[in-house]
Coordinates of N, CA and C in Angstrom, one line a residue:
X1 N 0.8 -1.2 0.0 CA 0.0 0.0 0.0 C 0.9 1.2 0.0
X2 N 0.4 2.3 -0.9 CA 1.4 3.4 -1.0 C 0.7 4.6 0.2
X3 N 2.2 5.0 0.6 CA 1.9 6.0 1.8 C 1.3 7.1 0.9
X4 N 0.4 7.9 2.0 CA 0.2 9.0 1.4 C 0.9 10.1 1.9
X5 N 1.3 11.0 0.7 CA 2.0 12.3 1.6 C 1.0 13.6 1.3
X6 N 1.4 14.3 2.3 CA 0.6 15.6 2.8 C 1.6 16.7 2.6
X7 N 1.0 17.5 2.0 CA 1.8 19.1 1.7 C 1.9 20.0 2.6
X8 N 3.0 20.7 3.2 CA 3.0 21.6 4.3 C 3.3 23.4 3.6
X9 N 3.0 23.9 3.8 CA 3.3 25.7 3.2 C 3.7 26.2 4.2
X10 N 4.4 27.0 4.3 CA 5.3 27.5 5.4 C 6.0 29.1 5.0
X11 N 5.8 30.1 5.6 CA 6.2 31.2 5.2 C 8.1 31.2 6.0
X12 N 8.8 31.4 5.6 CA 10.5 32.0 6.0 C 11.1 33.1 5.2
X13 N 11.9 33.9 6.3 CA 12.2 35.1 5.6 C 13.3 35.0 4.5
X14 N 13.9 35.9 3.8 CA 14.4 35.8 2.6 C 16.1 35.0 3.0
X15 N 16.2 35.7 4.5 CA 18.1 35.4 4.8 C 17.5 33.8 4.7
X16 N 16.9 33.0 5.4 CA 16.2 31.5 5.7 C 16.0 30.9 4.2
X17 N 15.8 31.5 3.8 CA 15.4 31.2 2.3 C 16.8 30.6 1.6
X18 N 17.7 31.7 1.7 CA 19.0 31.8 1.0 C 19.8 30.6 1.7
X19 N 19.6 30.7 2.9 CA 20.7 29.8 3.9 C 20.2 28.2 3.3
X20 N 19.1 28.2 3.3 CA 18.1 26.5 2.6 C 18.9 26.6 1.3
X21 N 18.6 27.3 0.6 CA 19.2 27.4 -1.2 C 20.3 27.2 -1.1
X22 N 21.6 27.5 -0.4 CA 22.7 27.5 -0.6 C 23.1 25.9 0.2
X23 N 22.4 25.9 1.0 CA 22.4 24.0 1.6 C 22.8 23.1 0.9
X24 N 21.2 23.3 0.1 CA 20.8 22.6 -1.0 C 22.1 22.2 -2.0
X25 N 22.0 23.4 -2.7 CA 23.3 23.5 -3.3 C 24.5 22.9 -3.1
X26 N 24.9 23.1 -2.1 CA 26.5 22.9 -1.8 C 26.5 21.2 -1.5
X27 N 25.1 20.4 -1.0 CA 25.1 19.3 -1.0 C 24.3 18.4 -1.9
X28 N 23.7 19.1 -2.9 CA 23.4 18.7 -3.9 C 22.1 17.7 -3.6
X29 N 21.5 18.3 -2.7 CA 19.7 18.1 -2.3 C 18.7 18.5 -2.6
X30 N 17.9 17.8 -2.9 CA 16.6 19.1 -3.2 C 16.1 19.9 -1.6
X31 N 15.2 20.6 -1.5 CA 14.7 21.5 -0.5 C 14.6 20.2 -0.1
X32 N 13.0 19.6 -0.7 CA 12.1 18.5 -0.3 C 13.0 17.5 0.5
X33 N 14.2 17.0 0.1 CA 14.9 16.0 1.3 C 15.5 17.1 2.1
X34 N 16.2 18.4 2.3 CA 16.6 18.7 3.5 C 15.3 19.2 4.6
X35 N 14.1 19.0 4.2 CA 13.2 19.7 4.9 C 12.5 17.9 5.6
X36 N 12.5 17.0 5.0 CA 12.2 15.9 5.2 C 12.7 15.1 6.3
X37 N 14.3 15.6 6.0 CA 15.2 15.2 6.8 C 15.4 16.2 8.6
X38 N 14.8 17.2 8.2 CA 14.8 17.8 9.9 C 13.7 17.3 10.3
X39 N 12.4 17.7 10.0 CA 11.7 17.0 10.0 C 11.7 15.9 10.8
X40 N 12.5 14.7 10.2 CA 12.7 13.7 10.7 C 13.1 13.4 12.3
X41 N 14.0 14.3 12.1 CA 15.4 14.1 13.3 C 14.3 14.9 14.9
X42 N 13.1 15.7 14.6 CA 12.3 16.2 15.8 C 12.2 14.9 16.7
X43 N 11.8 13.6 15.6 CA 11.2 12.5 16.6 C 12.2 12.3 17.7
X44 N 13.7 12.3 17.3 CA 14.4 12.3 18.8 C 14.6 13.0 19.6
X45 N 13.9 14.5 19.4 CA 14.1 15.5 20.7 C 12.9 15.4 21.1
X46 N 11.4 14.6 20.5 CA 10.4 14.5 21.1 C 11.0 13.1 22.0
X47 N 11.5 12.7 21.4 CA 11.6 11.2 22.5 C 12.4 11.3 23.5
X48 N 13.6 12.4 24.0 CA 14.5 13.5 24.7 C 13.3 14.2 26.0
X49 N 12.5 14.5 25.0 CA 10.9 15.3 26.0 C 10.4 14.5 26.6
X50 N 10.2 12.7 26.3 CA 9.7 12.1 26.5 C 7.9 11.9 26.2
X51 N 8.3 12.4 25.2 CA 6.9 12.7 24.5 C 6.6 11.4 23.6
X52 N 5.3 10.8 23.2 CA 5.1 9.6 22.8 C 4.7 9.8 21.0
X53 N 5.8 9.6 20.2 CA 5.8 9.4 18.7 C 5.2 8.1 18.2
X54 N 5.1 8.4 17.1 CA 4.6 7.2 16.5 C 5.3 7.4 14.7

C-alpha cells in the first residue's frame, strides 16, 4: 500500500530562504529532502521530552 503524503506551506524570511538554497546546493539536495530530513530528526528530541511518537 502506498503512503500518502501531505503538503505543508510554510512562510521563512528571505536570509532563511538563502541559507536553505545555498544548503541545498552545496550538498546537492533538493529542499524536499533537506526539509524531510529535519523533520525527521524532531522525533528524537520529542523522545528527549519524552513525548510519545509514533
Amino acid at each position: 500500500m502506498a503512503v500518502r503524503k501531505e503538503m505543508m506551506n510554510f512562510r521563512i524570511t528571505e536570509q532563511e530562504k538563502e541559507i536553505v538554497h545555498k544548503y541545498c546546493e552545496l550538498t546537492g539536495r533538493t529542499q524536499t529532502d533537506v526539509f524531510r530530513e529535519f523533520v525527521r530528526s524532531l522525533e528524537k528530541r520529542l523522545e528527549k521530552l519524552g513525548a510519545f511518537t509514533q
